[in-house]
XYZ file of N, CA and C in Angstrom:
726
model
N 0.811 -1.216 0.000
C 0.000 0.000 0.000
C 0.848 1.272 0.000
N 2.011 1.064 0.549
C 2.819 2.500 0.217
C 3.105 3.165 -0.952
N 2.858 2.413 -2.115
C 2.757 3.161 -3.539
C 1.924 4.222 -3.427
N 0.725 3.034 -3.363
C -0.278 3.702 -3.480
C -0.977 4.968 -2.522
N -0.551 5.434 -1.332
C -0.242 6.538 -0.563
C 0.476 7.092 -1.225
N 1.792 6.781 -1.616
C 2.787 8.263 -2.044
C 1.968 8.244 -3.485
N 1.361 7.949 -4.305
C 0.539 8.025 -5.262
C -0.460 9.130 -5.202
N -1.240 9.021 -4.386
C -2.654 9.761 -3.563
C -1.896 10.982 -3.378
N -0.168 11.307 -2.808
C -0.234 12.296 -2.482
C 0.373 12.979 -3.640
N 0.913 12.134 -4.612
C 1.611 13.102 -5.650
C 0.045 13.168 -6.218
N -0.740 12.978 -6.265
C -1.959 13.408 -6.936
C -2.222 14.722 -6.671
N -2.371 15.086 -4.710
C -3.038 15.926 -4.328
C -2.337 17.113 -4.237
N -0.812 17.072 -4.443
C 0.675 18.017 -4.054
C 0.559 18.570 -5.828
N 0.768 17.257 -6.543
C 1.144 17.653 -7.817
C 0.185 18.009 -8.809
N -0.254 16.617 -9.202
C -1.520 16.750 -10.246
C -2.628 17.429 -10.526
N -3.333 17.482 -8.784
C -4.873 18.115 -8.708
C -4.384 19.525 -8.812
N -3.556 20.089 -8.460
C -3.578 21.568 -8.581
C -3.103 22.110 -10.167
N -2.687 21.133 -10.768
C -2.354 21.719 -12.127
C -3.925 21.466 -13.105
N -4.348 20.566 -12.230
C -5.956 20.202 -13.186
C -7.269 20.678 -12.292
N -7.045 21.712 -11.536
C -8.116 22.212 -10.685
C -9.198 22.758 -11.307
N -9.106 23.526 -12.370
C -9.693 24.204 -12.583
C -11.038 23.165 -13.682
N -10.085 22.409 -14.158
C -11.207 21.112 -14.768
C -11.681 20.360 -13.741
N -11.725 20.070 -12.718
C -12.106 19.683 -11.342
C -13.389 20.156 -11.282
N -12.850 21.522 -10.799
C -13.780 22.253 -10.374
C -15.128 22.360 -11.277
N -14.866 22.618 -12.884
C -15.833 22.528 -13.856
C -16.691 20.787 -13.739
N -15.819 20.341 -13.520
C -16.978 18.661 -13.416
C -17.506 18.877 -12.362
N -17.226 19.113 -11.252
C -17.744 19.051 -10.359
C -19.036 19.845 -10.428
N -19.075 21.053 -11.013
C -20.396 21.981 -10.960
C -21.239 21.346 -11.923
N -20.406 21.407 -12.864
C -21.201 20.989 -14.367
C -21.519 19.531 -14.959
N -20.599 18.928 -14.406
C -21.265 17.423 -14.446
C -20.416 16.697 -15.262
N -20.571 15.290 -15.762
C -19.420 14.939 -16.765
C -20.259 14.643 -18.463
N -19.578 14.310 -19.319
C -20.331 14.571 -20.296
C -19.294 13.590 -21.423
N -18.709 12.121 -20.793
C -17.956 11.523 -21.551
C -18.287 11.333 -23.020
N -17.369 11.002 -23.824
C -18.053 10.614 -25.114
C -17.783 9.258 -26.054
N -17.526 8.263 -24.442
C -17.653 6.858 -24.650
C -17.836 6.106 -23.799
N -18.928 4.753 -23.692
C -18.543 3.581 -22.710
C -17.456 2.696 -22.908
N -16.436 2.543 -22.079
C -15.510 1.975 -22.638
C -15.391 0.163 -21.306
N -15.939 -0.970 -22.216
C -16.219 -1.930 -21.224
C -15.272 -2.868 -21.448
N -13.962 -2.835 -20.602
C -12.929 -3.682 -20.714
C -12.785 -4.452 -19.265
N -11.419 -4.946 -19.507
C -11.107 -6.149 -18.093
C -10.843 -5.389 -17.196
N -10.638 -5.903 -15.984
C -10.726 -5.448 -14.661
C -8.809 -5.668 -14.377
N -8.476 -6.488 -15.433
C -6.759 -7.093 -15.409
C -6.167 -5.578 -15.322
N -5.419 -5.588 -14.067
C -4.255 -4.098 -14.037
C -3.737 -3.263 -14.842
N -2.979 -4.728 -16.006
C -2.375 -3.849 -17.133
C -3.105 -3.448 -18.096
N -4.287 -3.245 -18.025
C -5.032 -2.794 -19.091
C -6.324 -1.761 -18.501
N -5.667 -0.443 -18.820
C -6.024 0.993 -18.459
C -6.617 1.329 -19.352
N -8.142 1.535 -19.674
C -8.673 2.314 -20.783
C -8.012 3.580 -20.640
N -8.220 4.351 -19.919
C -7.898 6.166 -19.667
C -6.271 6.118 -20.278
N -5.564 5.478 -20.269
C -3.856 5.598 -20.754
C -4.166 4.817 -21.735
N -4.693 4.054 -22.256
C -5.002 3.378 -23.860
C -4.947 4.589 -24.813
N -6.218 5.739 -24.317
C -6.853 6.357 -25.241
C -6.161 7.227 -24.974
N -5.782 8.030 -23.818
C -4.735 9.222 -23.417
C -6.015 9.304 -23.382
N -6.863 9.853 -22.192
C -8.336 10.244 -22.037
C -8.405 10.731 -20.549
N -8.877 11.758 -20.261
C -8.610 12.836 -19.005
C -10.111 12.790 -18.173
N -9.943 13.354 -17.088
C -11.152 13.266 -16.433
C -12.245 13.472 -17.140
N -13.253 12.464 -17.075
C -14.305 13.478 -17.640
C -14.851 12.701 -18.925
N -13.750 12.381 -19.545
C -13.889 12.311 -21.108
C -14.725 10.627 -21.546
N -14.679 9.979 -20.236
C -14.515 8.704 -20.805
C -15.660 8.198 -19.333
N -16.867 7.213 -19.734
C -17.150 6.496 -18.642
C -17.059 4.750 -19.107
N -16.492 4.581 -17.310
C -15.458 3.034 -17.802
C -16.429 1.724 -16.962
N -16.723 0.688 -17.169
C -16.921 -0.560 -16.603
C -15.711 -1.339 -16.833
N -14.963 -1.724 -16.060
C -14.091 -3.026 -16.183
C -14.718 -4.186 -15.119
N -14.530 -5.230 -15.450
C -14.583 -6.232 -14.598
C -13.494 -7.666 -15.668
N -13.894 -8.427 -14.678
C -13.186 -9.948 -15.223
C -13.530 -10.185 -16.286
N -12.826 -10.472 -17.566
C -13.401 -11.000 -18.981
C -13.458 -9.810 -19.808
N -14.168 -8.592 -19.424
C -14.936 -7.707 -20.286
C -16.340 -8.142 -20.617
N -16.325 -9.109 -19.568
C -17.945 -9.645 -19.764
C -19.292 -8.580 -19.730
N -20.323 -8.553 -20.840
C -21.409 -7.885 -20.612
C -23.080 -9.201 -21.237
N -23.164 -9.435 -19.802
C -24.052 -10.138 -19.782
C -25.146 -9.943 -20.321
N -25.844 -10.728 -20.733
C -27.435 -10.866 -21.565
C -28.300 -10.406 -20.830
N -29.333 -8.894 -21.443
C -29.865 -8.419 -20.530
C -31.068 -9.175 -19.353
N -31.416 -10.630 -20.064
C -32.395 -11.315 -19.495
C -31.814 -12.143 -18.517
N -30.791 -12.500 -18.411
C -29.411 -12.848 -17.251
C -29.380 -12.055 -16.260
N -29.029 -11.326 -16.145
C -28.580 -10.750 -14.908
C -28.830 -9.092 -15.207
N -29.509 -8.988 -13.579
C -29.044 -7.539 -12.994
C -28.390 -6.995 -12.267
N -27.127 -6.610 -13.016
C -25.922 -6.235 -11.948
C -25.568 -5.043 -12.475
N -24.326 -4.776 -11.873
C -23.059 -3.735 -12.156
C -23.107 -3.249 -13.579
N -22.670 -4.393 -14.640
C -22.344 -3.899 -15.483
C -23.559 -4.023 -16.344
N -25.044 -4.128 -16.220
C -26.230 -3.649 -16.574
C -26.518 -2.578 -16.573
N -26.430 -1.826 -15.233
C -26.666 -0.638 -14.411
C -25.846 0.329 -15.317
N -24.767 -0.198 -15.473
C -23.565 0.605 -16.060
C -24.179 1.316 -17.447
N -24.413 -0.022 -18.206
C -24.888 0.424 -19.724
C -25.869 0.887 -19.809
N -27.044 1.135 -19.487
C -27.857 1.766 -18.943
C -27.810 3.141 -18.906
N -27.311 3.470 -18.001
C -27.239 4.479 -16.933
C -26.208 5.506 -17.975
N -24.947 4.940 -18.577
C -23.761 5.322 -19.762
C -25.046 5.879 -21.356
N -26.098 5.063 -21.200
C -26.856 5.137 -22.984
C -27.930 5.908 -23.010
N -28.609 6.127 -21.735
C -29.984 6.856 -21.104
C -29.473 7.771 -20.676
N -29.129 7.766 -19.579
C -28.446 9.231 -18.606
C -27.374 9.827 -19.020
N -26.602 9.431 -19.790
C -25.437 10.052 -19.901
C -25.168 10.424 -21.475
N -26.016 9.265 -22.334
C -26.014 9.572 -24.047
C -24.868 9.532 -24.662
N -24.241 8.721 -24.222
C -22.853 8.301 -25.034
C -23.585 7.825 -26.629
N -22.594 7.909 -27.630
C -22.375 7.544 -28.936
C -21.538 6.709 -29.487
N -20.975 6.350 -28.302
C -20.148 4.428 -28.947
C -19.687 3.897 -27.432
N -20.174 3.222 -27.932
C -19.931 2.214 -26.359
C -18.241 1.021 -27.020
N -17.285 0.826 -26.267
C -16.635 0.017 -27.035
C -16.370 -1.216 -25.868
N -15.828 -2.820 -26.492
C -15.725 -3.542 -25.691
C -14.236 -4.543 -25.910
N -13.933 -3.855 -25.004
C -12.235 -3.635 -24.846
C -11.876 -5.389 -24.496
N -11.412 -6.329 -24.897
C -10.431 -7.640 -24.645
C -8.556 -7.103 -24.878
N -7.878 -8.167 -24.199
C -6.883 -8.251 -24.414
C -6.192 -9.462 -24.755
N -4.792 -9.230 -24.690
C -3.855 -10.603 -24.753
C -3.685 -11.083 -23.336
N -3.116 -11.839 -23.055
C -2.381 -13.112 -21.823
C -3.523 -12.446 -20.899
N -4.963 -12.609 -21.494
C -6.610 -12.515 -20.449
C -6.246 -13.736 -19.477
N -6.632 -13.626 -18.471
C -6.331 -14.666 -17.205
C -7.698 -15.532 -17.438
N -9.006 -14.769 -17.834
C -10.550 -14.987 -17.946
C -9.995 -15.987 -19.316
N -9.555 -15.808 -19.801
C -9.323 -16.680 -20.979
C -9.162 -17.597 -20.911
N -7.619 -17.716 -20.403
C -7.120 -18.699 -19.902
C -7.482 -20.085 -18.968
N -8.399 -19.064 -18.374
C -9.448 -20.328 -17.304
C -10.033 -20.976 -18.215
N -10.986 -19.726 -18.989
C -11.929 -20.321 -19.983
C -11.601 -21.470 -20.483
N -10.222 -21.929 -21.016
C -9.689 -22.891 -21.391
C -9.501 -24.052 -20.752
N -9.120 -23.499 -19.372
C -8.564 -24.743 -18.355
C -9.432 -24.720 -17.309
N -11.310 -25.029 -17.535
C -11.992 -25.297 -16.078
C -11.775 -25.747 -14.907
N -10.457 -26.297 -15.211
C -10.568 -27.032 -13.533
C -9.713 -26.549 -12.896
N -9.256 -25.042 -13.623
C -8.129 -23.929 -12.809
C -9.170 -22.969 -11.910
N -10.388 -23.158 -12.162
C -11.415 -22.827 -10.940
C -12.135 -23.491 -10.559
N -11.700 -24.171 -9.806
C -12.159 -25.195 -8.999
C -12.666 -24.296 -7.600
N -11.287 -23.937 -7.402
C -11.633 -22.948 -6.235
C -12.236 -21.714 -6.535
N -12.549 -21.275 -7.558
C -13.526 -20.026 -7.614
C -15.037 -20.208 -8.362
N -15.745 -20.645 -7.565
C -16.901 -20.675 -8.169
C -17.601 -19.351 -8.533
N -17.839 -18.705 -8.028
C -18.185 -17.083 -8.810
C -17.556 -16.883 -10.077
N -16.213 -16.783 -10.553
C -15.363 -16.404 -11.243
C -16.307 -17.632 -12.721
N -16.480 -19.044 -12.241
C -16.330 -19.736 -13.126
C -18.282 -19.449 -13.567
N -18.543 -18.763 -12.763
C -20.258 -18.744 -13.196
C -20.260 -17.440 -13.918
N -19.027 -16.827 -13.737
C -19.307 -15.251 -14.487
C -19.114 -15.593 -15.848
N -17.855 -16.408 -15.822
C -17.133 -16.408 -16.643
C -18.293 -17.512 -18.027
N -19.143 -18.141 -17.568
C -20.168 -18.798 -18.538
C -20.893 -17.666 -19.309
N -20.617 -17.063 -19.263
C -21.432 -15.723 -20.356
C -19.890 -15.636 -21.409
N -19.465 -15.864 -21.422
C -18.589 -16.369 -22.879
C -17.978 -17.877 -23.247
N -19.392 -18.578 -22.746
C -19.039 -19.876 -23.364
C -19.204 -19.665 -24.940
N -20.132 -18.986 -25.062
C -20.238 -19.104 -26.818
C -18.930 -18.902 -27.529
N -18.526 -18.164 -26.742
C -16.959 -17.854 -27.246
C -15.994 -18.944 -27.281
N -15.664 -19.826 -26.654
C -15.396 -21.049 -26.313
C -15.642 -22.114 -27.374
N -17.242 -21.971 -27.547
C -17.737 -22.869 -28.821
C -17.244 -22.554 -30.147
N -17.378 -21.354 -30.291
C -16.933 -20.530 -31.388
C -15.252 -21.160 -31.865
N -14.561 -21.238 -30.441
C -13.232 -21.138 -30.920
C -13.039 -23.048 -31.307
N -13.931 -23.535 -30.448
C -13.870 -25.205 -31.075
C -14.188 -25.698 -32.257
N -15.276 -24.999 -32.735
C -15.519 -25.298 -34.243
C -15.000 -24.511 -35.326
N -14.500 -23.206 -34.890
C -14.182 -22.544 -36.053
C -12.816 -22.677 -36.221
N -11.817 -23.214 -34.963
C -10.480 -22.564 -35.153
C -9.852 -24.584 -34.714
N -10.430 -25.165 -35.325
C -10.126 -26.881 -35.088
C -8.532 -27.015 -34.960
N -7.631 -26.288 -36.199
C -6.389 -26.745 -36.160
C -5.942 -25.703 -35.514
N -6.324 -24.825 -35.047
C -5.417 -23.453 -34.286
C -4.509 -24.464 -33.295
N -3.201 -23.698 -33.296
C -2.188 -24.225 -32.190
C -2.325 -23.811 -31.024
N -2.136 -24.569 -30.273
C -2.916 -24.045 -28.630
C -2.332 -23.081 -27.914
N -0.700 -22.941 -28.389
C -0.159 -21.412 -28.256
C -0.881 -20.151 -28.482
N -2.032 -20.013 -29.235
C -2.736 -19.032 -29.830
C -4.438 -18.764 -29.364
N -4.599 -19.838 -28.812
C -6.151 -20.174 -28.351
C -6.100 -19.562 -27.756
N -5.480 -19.136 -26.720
C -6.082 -17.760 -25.866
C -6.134 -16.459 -26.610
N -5.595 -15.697 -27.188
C -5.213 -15.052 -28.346
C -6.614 -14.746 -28.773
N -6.918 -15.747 -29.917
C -8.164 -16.050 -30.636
C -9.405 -15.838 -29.815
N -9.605 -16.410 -29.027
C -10.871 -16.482 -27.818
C -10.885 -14.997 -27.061
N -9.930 -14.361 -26.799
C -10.176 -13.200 -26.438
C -10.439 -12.516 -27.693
N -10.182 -12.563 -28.381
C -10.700 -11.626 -29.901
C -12.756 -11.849 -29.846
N -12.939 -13.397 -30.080
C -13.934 -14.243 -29.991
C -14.693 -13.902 -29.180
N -14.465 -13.402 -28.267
C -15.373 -12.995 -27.068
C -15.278 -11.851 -26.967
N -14.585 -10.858 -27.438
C -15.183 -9.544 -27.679
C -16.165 -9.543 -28.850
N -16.434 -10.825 -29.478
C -17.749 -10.334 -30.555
C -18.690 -11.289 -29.737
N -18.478 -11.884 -28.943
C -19.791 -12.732 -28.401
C -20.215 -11.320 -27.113
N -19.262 -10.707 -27.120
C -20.284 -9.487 -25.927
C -20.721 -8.386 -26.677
N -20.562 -8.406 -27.367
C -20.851 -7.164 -28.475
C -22.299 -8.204 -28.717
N -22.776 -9.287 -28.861
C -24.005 -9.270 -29.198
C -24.591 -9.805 -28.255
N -24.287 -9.619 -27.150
C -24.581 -9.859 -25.403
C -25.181 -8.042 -25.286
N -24.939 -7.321 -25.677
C -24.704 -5.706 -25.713
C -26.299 -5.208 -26.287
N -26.281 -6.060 -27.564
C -27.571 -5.603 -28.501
C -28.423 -5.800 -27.830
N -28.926 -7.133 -26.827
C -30.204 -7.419 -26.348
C -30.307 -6.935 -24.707
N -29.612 -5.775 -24.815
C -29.661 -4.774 -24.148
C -31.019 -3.546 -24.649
N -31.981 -3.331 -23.838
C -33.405 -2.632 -24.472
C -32.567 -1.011 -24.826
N -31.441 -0.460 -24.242
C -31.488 0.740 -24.082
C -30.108 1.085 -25.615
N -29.537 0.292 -25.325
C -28.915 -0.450 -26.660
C -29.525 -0.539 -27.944
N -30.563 -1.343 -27.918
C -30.966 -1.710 -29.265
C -31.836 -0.822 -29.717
N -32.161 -0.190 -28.514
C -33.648 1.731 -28.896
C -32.472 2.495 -30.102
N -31.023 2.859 -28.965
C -30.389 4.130 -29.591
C -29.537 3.345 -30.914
N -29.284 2.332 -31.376
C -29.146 1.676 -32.418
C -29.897 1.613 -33.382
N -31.312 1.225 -33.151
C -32.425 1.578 -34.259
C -32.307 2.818 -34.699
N -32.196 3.983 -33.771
C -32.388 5.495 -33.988
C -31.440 6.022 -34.945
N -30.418 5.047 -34.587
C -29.162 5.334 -35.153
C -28.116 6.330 -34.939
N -28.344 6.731 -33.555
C -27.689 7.246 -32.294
C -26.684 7.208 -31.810
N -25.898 5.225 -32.080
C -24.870 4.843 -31.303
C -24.506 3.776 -32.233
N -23.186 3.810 -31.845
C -22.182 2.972 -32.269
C -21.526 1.815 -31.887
N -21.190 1.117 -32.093
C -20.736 -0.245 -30.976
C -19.199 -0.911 -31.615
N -18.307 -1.069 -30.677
C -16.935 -1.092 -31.143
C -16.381 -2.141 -30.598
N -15.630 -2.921 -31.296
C -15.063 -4.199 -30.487
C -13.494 -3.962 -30.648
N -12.553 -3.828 -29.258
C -11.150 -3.903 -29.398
C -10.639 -5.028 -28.962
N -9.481 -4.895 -29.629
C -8.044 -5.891 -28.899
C -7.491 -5.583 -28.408
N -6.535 -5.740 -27.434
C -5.493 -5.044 -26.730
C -4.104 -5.488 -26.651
N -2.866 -5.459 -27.495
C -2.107 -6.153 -27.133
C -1.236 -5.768 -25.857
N -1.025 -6.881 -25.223
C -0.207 -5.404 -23.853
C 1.423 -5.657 -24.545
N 2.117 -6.387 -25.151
C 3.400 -6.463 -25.502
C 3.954 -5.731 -26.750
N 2.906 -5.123 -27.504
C 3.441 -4.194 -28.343
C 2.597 -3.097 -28.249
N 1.537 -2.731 -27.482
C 0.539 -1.606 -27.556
C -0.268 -1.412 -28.408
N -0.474 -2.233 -29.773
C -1.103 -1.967 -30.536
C -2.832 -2.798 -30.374
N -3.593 -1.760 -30.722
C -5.101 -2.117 -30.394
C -5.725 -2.325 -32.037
N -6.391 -3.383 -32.065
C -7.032 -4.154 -33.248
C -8.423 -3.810 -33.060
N -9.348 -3.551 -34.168
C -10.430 -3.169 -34.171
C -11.086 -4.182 -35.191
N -12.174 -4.616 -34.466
C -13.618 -5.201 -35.126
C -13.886 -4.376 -36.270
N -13.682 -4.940 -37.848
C -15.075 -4.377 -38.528
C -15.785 -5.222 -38.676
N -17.170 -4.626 -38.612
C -18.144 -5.529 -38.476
C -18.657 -5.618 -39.884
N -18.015 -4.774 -41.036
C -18.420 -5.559 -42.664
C -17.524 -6.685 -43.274
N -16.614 -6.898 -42.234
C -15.707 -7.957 -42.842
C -15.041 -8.917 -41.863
N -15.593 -9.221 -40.646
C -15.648 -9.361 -39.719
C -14.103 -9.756 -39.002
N -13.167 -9.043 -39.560
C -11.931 -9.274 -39.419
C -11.165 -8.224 -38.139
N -10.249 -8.173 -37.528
C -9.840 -7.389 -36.705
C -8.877 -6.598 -36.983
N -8.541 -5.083 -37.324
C -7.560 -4.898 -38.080
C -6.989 -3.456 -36.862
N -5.797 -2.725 -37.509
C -4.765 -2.394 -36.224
C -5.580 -0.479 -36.650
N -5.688 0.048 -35.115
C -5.529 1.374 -34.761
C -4.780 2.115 -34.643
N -4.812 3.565 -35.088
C -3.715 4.067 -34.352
C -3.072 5.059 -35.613
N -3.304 5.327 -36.828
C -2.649 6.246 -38.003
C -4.441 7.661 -38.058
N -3.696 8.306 -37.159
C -4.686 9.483 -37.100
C -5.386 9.870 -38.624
N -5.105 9.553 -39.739
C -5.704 9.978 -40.826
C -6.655 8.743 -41.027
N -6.435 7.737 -40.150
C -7.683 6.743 -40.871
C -8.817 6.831 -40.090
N -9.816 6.247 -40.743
C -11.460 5.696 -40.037
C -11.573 4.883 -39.369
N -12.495 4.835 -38.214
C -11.905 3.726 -37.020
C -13.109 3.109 -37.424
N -12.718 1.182 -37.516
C -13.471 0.749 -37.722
C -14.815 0.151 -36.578
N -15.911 0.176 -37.341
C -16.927 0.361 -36.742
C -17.702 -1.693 -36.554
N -17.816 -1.888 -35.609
C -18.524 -3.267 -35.149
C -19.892 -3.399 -35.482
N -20.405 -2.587 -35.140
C -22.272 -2.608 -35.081
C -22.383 -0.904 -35.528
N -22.832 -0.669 -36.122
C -22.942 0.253 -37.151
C -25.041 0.574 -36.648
N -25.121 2.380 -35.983
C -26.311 2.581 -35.684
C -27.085 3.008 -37.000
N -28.121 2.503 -37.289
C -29.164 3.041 -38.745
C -30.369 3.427 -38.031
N -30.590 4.806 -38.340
C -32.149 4.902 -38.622
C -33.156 3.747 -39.013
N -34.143 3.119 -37.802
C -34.870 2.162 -38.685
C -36.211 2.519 -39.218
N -36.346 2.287 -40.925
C -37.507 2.654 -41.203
C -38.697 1.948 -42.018
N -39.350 1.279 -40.848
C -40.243 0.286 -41.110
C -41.467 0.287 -42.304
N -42.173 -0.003 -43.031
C -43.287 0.396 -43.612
C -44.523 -0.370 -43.490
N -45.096 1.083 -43.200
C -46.208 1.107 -42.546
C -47.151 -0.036 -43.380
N -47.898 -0.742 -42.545
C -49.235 -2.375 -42.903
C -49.565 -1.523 -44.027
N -49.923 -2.336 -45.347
C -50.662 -2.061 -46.091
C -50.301 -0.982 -46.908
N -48.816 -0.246 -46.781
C -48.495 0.784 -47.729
C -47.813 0.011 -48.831
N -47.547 0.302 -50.092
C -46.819 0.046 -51.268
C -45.498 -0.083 -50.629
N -44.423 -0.832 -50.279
C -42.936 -0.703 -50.180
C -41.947 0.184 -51.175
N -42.309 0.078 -52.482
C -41.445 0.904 -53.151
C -41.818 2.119 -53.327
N -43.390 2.498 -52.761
C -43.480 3.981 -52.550
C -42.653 4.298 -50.819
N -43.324 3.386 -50.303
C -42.734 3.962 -49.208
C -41.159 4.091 -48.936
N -40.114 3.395 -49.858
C -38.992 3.220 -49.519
C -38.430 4.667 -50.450
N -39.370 4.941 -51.025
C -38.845 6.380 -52.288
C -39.228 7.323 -51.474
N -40.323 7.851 -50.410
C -40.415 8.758 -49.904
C -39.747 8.807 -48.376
N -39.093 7.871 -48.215
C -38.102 7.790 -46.953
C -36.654 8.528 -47.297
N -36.530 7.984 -48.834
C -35.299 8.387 -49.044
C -34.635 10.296 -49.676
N -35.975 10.827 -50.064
C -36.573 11.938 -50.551
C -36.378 12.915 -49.101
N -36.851 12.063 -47.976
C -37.468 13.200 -46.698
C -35.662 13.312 -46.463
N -35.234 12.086 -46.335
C -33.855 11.712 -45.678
C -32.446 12.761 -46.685
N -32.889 13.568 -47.886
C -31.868 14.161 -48.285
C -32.649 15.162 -48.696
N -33.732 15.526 -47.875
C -33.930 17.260 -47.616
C -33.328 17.696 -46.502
């Protein structure tokens, strides 16, 4: 714990007084991030120093895995979280942060390394699909890499753990919000991004490019019982480029 004291105090000696005055503004004015960012709870993996992202800018859920459970599963923490981040707060991309040498992974692999943690191993069943995924799709993968793969794998099995989320799938229809799946490597720093038109994971980080997008929000526009479809799909598109 003595780090973490002389930590607290270079905060309060050093840091807080050079950032007071943004302090002071959250504090009156409130925060107004302009992402959910839902990664692991694992040490070495800091959203706020990922992104270089300052008070304020960013609201975070970490826990074990990067797990985001099925909204008909469970009401917890990281329910409350997304929620509370998509309604109250109106973020515009929620992202769902995995890494490399995941410990959640790793179990995932080796069940009977929680033996002694039964919580851990009941959380951790909200990315069995991920698991399945990696048995049938990745048969000859070398087992050097299966953890690797499965953490990739399970940032797209929570990304559609995410959708059947009610507050989620409203500002998605609207076409409101965005949904982002990362990688994290911790041994070279480089972060891999989900596109979700090619469902491949490709690298971040050259400020002139487009960050690729996982779940992509659309306006949804249904037609109405009993109208013509190709009238109605011509006067959707007419209103939509006035």
């Amino acid at each position: 714990m003595d780090s973490i004291i002389d930590g607290v105090s270079h905060f309060r000696s050093v840091v807080f007084p050079e950032q007071r005055s943004l302090y002071r503004k959250l504090a009156h004015h409130g925060q107004q991030p302009k992402a959910l960012v839902i990664s692991c709870a694992d040490s070495r993996v800091v959203p706020e120093i990922i992104t270089q992202s300052g008070p304020g800018e960013m609201f975070v859920c970490r826990n074990a895995g990067n797990i985001v459970p099925p909204f008909s599963q469970v009401n917890g923490g990281v329910s409350s979280a997304i929620e509370y981040a998509v309604v109250g707060l109106g973020v515009n991309d929620i992202v769902v942060c995995g890494h490399s040498d995941c410990g959640a992974m790793k179990a995932l692999l080796k069940p009977e390394a929680l033996k002694d943690m039964p919580n851990v191993a009941a959380w951790l069943r909200h990315a069995e699909s991920a698991r399945h995924v990696l048995r049938e799709a990745y048969s000859l993968l070398p087992e050097a890499e299966a953890a690797r793969v499965l953490a990739m794998e399970n940032v797209v099995a929570q990304l559609n753990h995410l959708r059947s989320h009610p507050s989620v799938a409203a500002k998605l229809a609207a076409g409101q919000l965005n949904l982002h799946g990362w990688f994290f490597d911790l041994e070279n720093g480089h972060i891999l991004a989900l596109d979700g038109e090619t469902g491949t994971f490709l690298p971040v980080g050259d400020k002139n490019q487009t960050l690729q997008v996982a779940v992509r929000g659309m306006r949804r526009a249904v037609t109405p019982l009993g109208a013509d479809p190709c009238c109605a799909q011509h006067a959707h598109h007419v209103t939509a480029a006035e």
